[in-house]
Structures are given as C-alpha cells and as structure tokens.
Amino acid sequence: MHPSTNTQVAQPQLGIILRGIGELVEAALEANNMIVQDDAVKPDALLLRTRQSELLKEFEDVILTVQKRASKAIYDVKTKLRLLEDLPGIITGGELNSLLGCMLLGRRPSYKLRDPVDAVPCPQLVTYDDTNPAPPHNLGDTTVALQPTLRNVWVVQHAYATLLNYKEMLIHRYLAVAEESAVKSRKISREYYEDLSLAQLPSKNKLGNLLDVKYSSSNYATHDLQIVLVFKEFNGGLRYVEAVKGDLVDIGNNENGQYLAIPATETSLKNLYDVYRSLRQTTSEQRRATKDKEFAAKLPADEMDELQRQFSSAGAGLVDDTKDSRNKKRRRMLDDDGHDDETSG
C-alpha cells in the first residue's frame, strides 16, 4: 500500500480511537459529578474521597489497557516488519545474535528474544471464561484455556520468571562483551510485559507444577499439564526445562500429552505475562479468601476469652509478685528485729 493511501485509511480510524478516549474522559467526569451531587445531599468527606478514588482507579485501569494494547500493536507491527536488528558490537553470526535481537523503543534499545525454535509451535494460553464455553480457535494455533485457579497463577508465574531471567541473562552477557562504542545506551527500555518484580518468586504456597486445563483446541491437552520451556542450543539442539522445578526433561514424542511445550521466544514471554495478569485478576477473590483463612487459623477460637485469659494471667502474675515481695520484706524486718513468726506470736 502506498504511504499516502495508508495515511488516508488511518486517519478515520485514528479519529474513532481519539473520540473513544474522549468519551471515556467525559464518562469519568460525569460519574464524578453524580458523586459530588450525592455528597451535597448527604455530606460525608470520607465517603466522597473513597468513591472518587475508586472512580479514578477504574479510569486509570481502562487507560492503561489502551496503552498496553498500543504497545502490543507497535511490537506486533515491528515484529512483522522484521525491524529486529542484530546486536551491535559483537560477531554477527555468533550465539548471542542467534538468540537475541534489539530495536529502539523511544531513544533507548529494547532487547527481544528471537524465534529460533521453528520446530515448536507457540501455544496461545488464555484464561477460561465460563460465559463463553466454546473453545476459541486461533487460526489453527494451539489454544489452551486455563481454569482460574491459584495453582495456575503459581505455575504460569514460574514459567514467565524463567523466561524473563533467561532473557536478562542474555542481555547482561551481551553488554559484558560488546564493544563500548557500539552500544547506544546502557539503559534499557522495557515493554509493558517485562516486569522484573515477577522474577522474584515466592517460596511459600507450594501448589505443585501442573496446569489446571479446561480445554484445548488440540485434543492432546485435555487434562492437567506440565509447562516445559524449549530453548535452542547454539549447536542446533533443543533443551527442555520443566517450568516450576527447573529440571531437564526428555519429552520424547509427548504421546501421552503430559507436557505443554512453550518455545523460549518473545511471543511466549508476552503471552505468559498476559495470561498471568488475567489469572491474577480472576482469582483475586480466591487469594483474598486464602489469606483471610490463613489469618483466621492463627487466631484463638474465641478472641474475647483469649484476651481475658491473657489479662487474667498477667494480672495474677502481678498480684502474686506483689504478695511475695511483701512477705519477703516482712521476713527481713522480723529478722532485723531478731524475731521470728513463732516468738512474735
């Protein structure tokens, strides 16, 4: 398509997007006016601020969703246009360049995992939505729907963290060996799905390493699965790593469908992040209930009885201590006088 023609097509679409954002702003301000009017009828400063804070949080979530979608669109187009360049300052045909590429994101370099694992298709992970029971079909790709369970949150975070740490390791290796003059900036721009805090995995709540699968567009994945991340070796071989425990595994031909193989690519990293966030959102009530249950388990059966017992025991201790001290003092006074209880009687 000629550039001028492309611009003509994009202008009305841009107008629709900008109008949509404007309508979101107007809706938020209108909702705020209603909140202020309600407060004028029955003033409550704390309730007013709470409702306004909730409104702002909802609006920010919507706008952040728009921003993330825009970032994803830029990444998708750049990837399709193959603007991922070789890493400057190192050997073009070396191992690092075969695994990692770079592009500018703003004024800083952004590093991306390449897609060298051609033999392993990249499955699309989604969160199961009971309002839409029909399995999605994504142009023939393997789509695996995960149940909204805490175990899936745990397993997907491990898989995501493993890939992110792998990518960070490659970046540090590159920066350590690259010619200083060839590196445009040591500061790195990261996409929305590169959340380094998620690489710090919790050591508690051991929930196992199986995904709770609802259904799959491929019939081999109709039960619980283990995520196996597939890494391309420089010699052309493949390395299979179980996502949670980190064990090397030999999946063979995977006839029994025990494993869900996910290639170590940028697309996989982004998909794991997106489904992790989706699972976190859909399991928020479960996680809150679990924390409440753990907290309640540490409390006494009857809090008032426990408090009374503690105060009673503390008070008894004080009384006993005081009584003992008085008796000791009385005995010392008698001893000083040269008397004992028997003679004083």
mmCIF file of C-alpha atoms in Angstrom, residues 41 47 66 75 92 106 188 193 198 221 259 270 274 284 296 311:
data_model
loop_
_atom_site.group_PDB
_atom_site.id
_atom_site.type_symbol
_atom_site.label_atom_id
_atom_site.label_comp_id
_atom_site.label_asym_id
_atom_site.label_seq_id
_atom_site.Cartn_x
_atom_site.Cartn_y
_atom_site.Cartn_z
ATOM 1 C CA VAL A 41 -27.392 15.894 49.703
ATOM 2 C CA LEU A 47 -17.113 8.537 51.557
ATOM 3 C CA VAL A 66 -5.425 1.160 25.993
ATOM 4 C CA TYR A 75 5.538 -4.603 18.892
ATOM 5 C CA THR A 92 27.037 -11.086 13.623
ATOM 6 C CA GLY A 106 11.963 5.536 22.278
ATOM 7 C CA ILE A 188 17.306 -0.349 28.609
ATOM 8 C CA TYR A 193 5.177 -7.202 29.824
ATOM 9 C CA LEU A 198 7.659 -11.059 38.961
ATOM 10 C CA ALA A 221 -4.150 -31.310 26.015
ATOM 11 C CA TYR A 259 3.819 -31.715 28.622
ATOM 12 C CA LYS A 270 4.374 -11.700 26.368
ATOM 13 C CA ASP A 274 -0.815 -11.525 29.751
ATOM 14 C CA SER A 284 -8.406 -12.208 43.321
ATOM 15 C CA ALA A 296 -8.088 -16.742 60.930
ATOM 16 C CA PHE A 311 -5.137 -10.231 81.112
#
